[in-house]
mmCIF file of C-alpha atoms in Angstrom:
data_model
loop_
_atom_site.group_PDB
_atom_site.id
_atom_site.type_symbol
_atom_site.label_atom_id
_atom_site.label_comp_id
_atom_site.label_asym_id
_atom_site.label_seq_id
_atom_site.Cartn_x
_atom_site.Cartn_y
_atom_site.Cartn_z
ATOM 1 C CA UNK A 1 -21.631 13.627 -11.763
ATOM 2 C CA UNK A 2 -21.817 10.226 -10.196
ATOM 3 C CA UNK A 3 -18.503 8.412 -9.969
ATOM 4 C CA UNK A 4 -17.152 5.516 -8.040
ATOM 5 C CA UNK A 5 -14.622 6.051 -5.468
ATOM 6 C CA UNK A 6 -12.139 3.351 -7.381
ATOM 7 C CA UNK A 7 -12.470 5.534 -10.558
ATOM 8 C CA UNK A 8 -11.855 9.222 -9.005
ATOM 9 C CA UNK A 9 -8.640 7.167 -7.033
ATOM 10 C CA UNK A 10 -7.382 6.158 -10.259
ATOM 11 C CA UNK A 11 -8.031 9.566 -11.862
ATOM 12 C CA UNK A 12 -6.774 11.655 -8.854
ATOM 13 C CA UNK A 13 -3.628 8.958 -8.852
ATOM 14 C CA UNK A 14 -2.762 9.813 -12.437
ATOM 15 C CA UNK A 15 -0.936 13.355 -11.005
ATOM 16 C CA UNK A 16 2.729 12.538 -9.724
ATOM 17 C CA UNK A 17 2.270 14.862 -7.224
ATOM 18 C CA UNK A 18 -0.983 13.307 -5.641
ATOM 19 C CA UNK A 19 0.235 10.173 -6.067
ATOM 20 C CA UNK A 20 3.468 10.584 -3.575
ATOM 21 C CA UNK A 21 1.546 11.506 -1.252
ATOM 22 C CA UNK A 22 -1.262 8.804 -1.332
ATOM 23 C CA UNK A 23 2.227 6.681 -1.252
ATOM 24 C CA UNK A 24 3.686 8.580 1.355
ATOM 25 C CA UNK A 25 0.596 7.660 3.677
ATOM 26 C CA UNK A 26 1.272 3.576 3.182
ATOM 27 C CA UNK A 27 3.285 3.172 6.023
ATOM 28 C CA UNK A 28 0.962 5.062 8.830
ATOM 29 C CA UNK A 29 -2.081 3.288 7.148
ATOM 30 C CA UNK A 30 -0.091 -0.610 7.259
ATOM 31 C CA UNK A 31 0.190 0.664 11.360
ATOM 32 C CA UNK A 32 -3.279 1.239 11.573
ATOM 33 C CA UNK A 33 -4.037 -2.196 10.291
ATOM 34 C CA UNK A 34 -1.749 -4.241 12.040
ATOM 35 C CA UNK A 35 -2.983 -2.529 15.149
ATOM 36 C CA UNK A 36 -6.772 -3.216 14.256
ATOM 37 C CA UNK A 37 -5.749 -7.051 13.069
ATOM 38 C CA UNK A 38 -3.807 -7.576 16.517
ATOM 39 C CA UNK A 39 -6.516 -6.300 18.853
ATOM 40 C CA UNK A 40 -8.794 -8.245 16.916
ATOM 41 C CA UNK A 41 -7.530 -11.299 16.818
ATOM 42 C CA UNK A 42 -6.766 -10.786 20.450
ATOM 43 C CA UNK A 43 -10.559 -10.627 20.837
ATOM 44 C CA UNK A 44 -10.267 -7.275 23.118
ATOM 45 C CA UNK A 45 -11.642 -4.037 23.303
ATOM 46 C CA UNK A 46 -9.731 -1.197 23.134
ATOM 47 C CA UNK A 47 -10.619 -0.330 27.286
ATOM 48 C CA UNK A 48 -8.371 -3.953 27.758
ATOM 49 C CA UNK A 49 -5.929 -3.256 25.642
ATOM 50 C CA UNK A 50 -5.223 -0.193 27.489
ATOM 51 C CA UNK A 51 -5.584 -1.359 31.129
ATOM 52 C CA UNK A 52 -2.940 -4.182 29.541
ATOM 53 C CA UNK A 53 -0.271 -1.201 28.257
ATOM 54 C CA UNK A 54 -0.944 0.747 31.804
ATOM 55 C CA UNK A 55 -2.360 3.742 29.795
ATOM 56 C CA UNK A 56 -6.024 5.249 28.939
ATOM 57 C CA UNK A 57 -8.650 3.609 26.283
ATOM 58 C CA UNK A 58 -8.497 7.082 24.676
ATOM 59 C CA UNK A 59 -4.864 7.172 23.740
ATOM 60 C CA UNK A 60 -5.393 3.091 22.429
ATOM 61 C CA UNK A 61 -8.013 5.115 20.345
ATOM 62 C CA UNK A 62 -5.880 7.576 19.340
ATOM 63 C CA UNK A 63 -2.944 4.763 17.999
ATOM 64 C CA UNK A 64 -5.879 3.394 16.206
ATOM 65 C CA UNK A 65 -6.704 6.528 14.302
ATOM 66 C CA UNK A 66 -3.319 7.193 13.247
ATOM 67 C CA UNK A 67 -3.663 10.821 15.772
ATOM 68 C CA UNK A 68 -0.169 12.511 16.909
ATOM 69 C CA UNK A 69 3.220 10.872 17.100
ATOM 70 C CA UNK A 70 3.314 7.239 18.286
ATOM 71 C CA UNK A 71 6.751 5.985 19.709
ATOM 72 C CA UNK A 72 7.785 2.441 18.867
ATOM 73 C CA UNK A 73 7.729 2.125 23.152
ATOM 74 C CA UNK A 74 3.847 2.645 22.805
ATOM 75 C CA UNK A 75 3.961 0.133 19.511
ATOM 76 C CA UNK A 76 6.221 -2.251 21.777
ATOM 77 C CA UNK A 77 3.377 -2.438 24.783
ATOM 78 C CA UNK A 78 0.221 -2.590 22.611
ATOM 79 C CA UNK A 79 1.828 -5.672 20.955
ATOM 80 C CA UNK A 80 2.561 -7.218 24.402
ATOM 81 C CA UNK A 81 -0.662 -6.197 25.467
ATOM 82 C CA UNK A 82 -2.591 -8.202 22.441
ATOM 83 C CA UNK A 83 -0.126 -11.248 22.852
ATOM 84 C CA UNK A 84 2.188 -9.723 19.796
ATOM 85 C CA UNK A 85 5.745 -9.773 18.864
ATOM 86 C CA UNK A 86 6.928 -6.254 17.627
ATOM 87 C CA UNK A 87 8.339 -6.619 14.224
ATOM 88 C CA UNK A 88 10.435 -3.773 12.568
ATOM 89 C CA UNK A 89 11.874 -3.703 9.041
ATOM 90 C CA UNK A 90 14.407 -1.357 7.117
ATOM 91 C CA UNK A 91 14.464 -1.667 3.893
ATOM 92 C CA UNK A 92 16.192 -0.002 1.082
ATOM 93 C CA UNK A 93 14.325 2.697 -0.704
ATOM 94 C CA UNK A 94 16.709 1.707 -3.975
ATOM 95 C CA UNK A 95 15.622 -0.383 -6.772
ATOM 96 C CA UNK A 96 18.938 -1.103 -8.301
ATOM 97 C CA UNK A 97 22.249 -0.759 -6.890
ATOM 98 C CA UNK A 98 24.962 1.480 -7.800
ATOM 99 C CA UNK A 99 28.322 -0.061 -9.381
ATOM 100 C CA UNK A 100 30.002 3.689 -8.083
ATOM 101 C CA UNK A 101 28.004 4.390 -4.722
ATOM 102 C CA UNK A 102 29.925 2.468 -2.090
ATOM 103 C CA UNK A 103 26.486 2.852 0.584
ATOM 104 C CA UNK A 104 25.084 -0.037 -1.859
ATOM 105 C CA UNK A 105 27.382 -2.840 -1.080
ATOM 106 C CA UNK A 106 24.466 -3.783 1.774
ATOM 107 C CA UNK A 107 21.968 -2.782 -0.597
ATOM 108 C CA UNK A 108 19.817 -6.193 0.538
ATOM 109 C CA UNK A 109 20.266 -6.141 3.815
ATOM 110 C CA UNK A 110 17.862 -6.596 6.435
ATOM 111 C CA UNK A 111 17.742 -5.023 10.209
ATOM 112 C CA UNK A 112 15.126 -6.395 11.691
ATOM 113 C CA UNK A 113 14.145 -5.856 15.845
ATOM 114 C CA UNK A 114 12.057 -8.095 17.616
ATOM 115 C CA UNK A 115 10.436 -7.097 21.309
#
């Protein structure tokens, strides 16, 4: 059976199950690309970027391919290194506030840390 990747997506994504954690991979994939974007638009290799952070090509690889734990330090210098600013965002997970639950009087409020 022949079927396009966009069709078995939309039929795996139909299960509740399946689909949290497809969603629950967002964030580490939205990493991955505004690592790629920032290196490339910085017109380096990964080799430069490295030398740049003080670190090896292969663990610039390894950010890249979403591999182990990255700390926001290692986030911090591979921004610097491509000519970034280190943007971080909490936002609340609720879609409506509470009336009742007191921990939603901030319920649009941003943190937001800049390196």
């Amino acid at each position: 059976i022949k079927m396009k990747l966009s069709e078995l997506k939309a039929q795996t994504l139909t299960s509740p199950e399946a689909k949290a954690r497809y969603d629950a991979l967002e964030p580490k994939y939205a990493l991955i690309s505004a690592l790629l974007t920032a290196r490339s638009n910085a017109k380096m290799t990964q080799a430069e970027v490295a030398t740049r952070m003080g670190t090896k090509q292969s663990a610039v690889a390894r950010m890249e391919a979403g591999s182990g734990n990255v700390t926001i330090e290692s986030i911090r210098k591979y921004a610097e290194a491509t000519g970034c600013n280190l943007m971080l965002m909490l936002q609340p997970t609720k879609t409506e506030p509470s009336p009742n639950d007191p921990a939603d009087n901030n319920a649009n409020a941003e943190v937001r840390l800049a390196a």
